[in-house]
Amino acid sequence: HVQQLEAEWVMRTTGVSADHLHQHQPGDTIKIGEVEICLVHTPGHTPGSQCFLVDNCLVAGDTLFLEGCGRTDLPGSNPEHMYDSLKTLEALPDKTVVFPGHRYSEPSSRTLDEVRQTNYVFKPKTKSDWLQWFS
């Protein structure tokens, strides 16, 4: 499963054919058994970065860590898109439990309310300020 924007890159770098990829648009949902997963497109670290929202749990991948966010200085990354993606995630309910793609800190998860209060990526309140910190 891949965001459509990143499908060409995935095919080119892995050799996987288009027939073996399920390409998605932002906001698509997939169902595995009785579990419904919302695909939240969060570009910034890569053009096709996405998080998975299941009930009140967010598998945040390389978009949001408990302390920090994915790098935006790599080929294909974009600090402006990362800011917009973080704003999308910031708007989720307080009780959403964030499970980052890397365990750079203890504990392994926190509520989004806790992450908003302690994670420095949420300190700048305007895109201009954020870009001064992270570009």
Short mmCIF file of C-alpha atoms in Angstrom, two decimals:
data_model
loop_
_atom_site.label_atom_id
_atom_site.label_comp_id
_atom_site.label_asym_id
_atom_site.label_seq_id
_atom_site.Cartn_x
_atom_site.Cartn_y
_atom_site.Cartn_z
CA HIS A 1 0.00 0.00 0.00
CA VAL A 2 1.50 3.30 -1.12
CA GLN A 3 0.37 6.86 -1.69
CA GLN A 4 -0.04 7.39 -5.43
CA LEU A 5 2.45 10.28 -5.33
CA GLU A 6 5.21 7.89 -4.26
CA ALA A 7 4.32 4.85 -6.38
CA GLU A 8 6.70 5.66 -9.24
CA TRP A 9 9.61 6.07 -6.82
CA VAL A 10 8.76 2.78 -5.06
CA MET A 11 8.64 0.94 -8.39
CA ARG A 12 11.91 2.49 -9.57
CA THR A 13 13.86 1.84 -6.36
CA THR A 14 12.49 -1.61 -5.48
CA GLY A 15 11.68 -3.16 -8.84
CA VAL A 16 8.12 -3.90 -7.67
CA SER A 17 5.63 -3.64 -10.53
CA ALA A 18 2.53 -1.45 -10.49
CA ASP A 19 0.44 -4.65 -10.43
CA HIS A 20 1.84 -5.46 -6.98
CA LEU A 21 1.20 -2.04 -5.45
CA HIS A 22 -2.08 -0.78 -4.06
CA GLN A 23 -2.00 2.95 -4.81
CA HIS A 24 -3.97 5.26 -2.55
CA GLN A 25 -5.22 8.81 -2.39
CA PRO A 26 -5.09 10.88 0.81
CA GLY A 27 -7.91 9.88 3.18
CA ASP A 28 -8.47 6.43 1.71
CA THR A 29 -9.47 3.72 4.14
CA ILE A 30 -8.60 0.06 3.99
CA LYS A 31 -10.18 -2.75 5.95
CA ILE A 32 -8.34 -5.77 7.29
CA GLY A 33 -10.86 -8.13 8.79
CA GLU A 34 -12.97 -5.92 11.03
CA VAL A 35 -10.23 -3.29 11.45
CA GLU A 36 -10.66 -0.09 9.45
CA ILE A 37 -7.48 1.91 8.81
CA CYS A 38 -7.55 5.52 7.63
CA LEU A 39 -4.53 6.49 5.52
CA VAL A 40 -3.47 10.00 6.52
CA HIS A 41 -1.20 11.46 3.85
CA THR A 42 1.57 13.38 5.64
CA PRO A 43 4.15 14.59 3.11
CA GLY A 44 7.26 16.30 4.34
CA HIS A 45 9.77 13.57 5.18
CA THR A 46 8.96 12.07 1.77
CA PRO A 47 6.29 13.06 -0.77
CA GLY A 48 4.27 9.93 -0.02
CA SER A 49 4.68 9.72 3.74
CA GLN A 50 1.56 8.50 5.45
CA CYS A 51 0.31 7.69 8.91
CA PHE A 52 -2.24 5.06 9.82
CA LEU A 53 -5.17 5.98 12.05
CA VAL A 54 -7.01 3.11 13.73
CA ASP A 55 -9.70 4.18 16.19
CA ASN A 56 -7.80 6.45 18.59
CA CYS A 57 -4.33 5.15 17.67
CA LEU A 58 -1.97 6.84 15.22
CA VAL A 59 0.91 4.88 13.73
CA ALA A 60 2.96 7.94 12.84
CA GLY A 61 5.85 6.40 10.90
CA ASP A 62 8.61 8.92 10.15
CA THR A 63 6.27 11.92 10.26
CA LEU A 64 5.96 12.48 14.01
CA PHE A 65 8.12 11.20 16.84
CA LEU A 66 7.44 11.74 20.53
CA GLU A 67 10.34 14.20 20.47
CA GLY A 68 10.83 15.65 17.00
CA CYS A 69 9.71 14.76 13.50
CA GLY A 70 11.08 13.16 10.37
CA ARG A 71 14.00 14.84 8.63
CA THR A 72 13.24 17.42 5.97
CA ASP A 73 16.76 17.82 4.55
CA LEU A 74 16.73 14.69 2.39
CA PRO A 75 16.04 14.43 -1.36
CA GLY A 76 12.28 14.67 -1.88
CA SER A 77 11.59 16.05 1.59
CA ASN A 78 9.91 19.42 2.06
CA PRO A 79 9.82 21.50 5.27
CA GLU A 80 6.66 23.39 4.23
CA HIS A 81 4.81 20.15 3.60
CA MET A 82 6.02 18.78 6.94
CA TYR A 83 4.60 21.82 8.74
CA ASP A 84 1.23 21.29 7.04
CA SER A 85 1.29 17.58 7.89
CA LEU A 86 2.10 18.29 11.54
CA LYS A 87 -0.83 20.72 11.66
CA THR A 88 -3.07 17.96 10.28
CA LEU A 89 -1.92 15.59 13.02
CA GLU A 90 -2.09 18.29 15.69
CA ALA A 91 -5.82 18.65 14.96
CA LEU A 92 -6.58 15.03 15.91
CA PRO A 93 -8.31 14.44 19.27
CA ASP A 94 -6.25 14.83 22.46
CA LYS A 95 -6.72 11.18 23.44
CA THR A 96 -5.19 9.88 20.18
CA VAL A 97 -2.27 7.62 21.12
CA VAL A 98 0.84 8.29 19.01
CA PHE A 99 3.04 5.33 18.06
CA PRO A 100 6.09 6.69 16.20
CA GLY A 101 8.01 4.72 13.58
CA HIS A 102 11.21 4.94 15.66
CA ARG A 103 11.70 4.67 19.38
CA TYR A 104 14.06 7.56 20.02
CA SER A 105 12.67 8.20 23.51
CA GLU A 106 10.83 6.64 26.41
CA PRO A 107 8.02 5.69 26.62
CA SER A 108 7.14 4.02 23.31
CA SER A 109 3.86 5.94 22.96
CA ARG A 110 2.03 8.96 24.36
CA THR A 111 -1.27 10.69 23.87
CA LEU A 112 -1.28 13.43 21.28
CA ASP A 113 -2.11 15.91 24.03
CA GLU A 114 1.14 14.96 25.81
CA VAL A 115 3.11 15.10 22.56
CA ARG A 116 1.75 18.57 21.73
CA GLN A 117 2.87 19.83 25.15
CA THR A 118 6.40 18.39 25.09
CA ASN A 119 7.49 18.06 21.46
CA TYR A 120 9.48 21.06 20.23
CA VAL A 121 8.08 20.74 16.68
CA PHE A 122 4.79 22.15 18.00
CA LYS A 123 6.39 25.21 19.64
CA PRO A 124 6.46 27.51 16.55
CA LYS A 125 2.89 28.69 15.93
CA THR A 126 3.23 30.03 12.37
CA LYS A 127 4.59 28.42 9.23
CA SER A 128 7.10 31.26 8.91
CA ASP A 129 8.45 30.63 12.41
CA TRP A 130 8.50 26.87 11.84
CA LEU A 131 10.48 27.28 8.62
CA GLN A 132 13.03 29.46 10.41
CA TRP A 133 13.60 26.63 12.90
CA PHE A 134 13.48 23.66 10.54
CA SER A 135 14.56 24.74 7.04
#
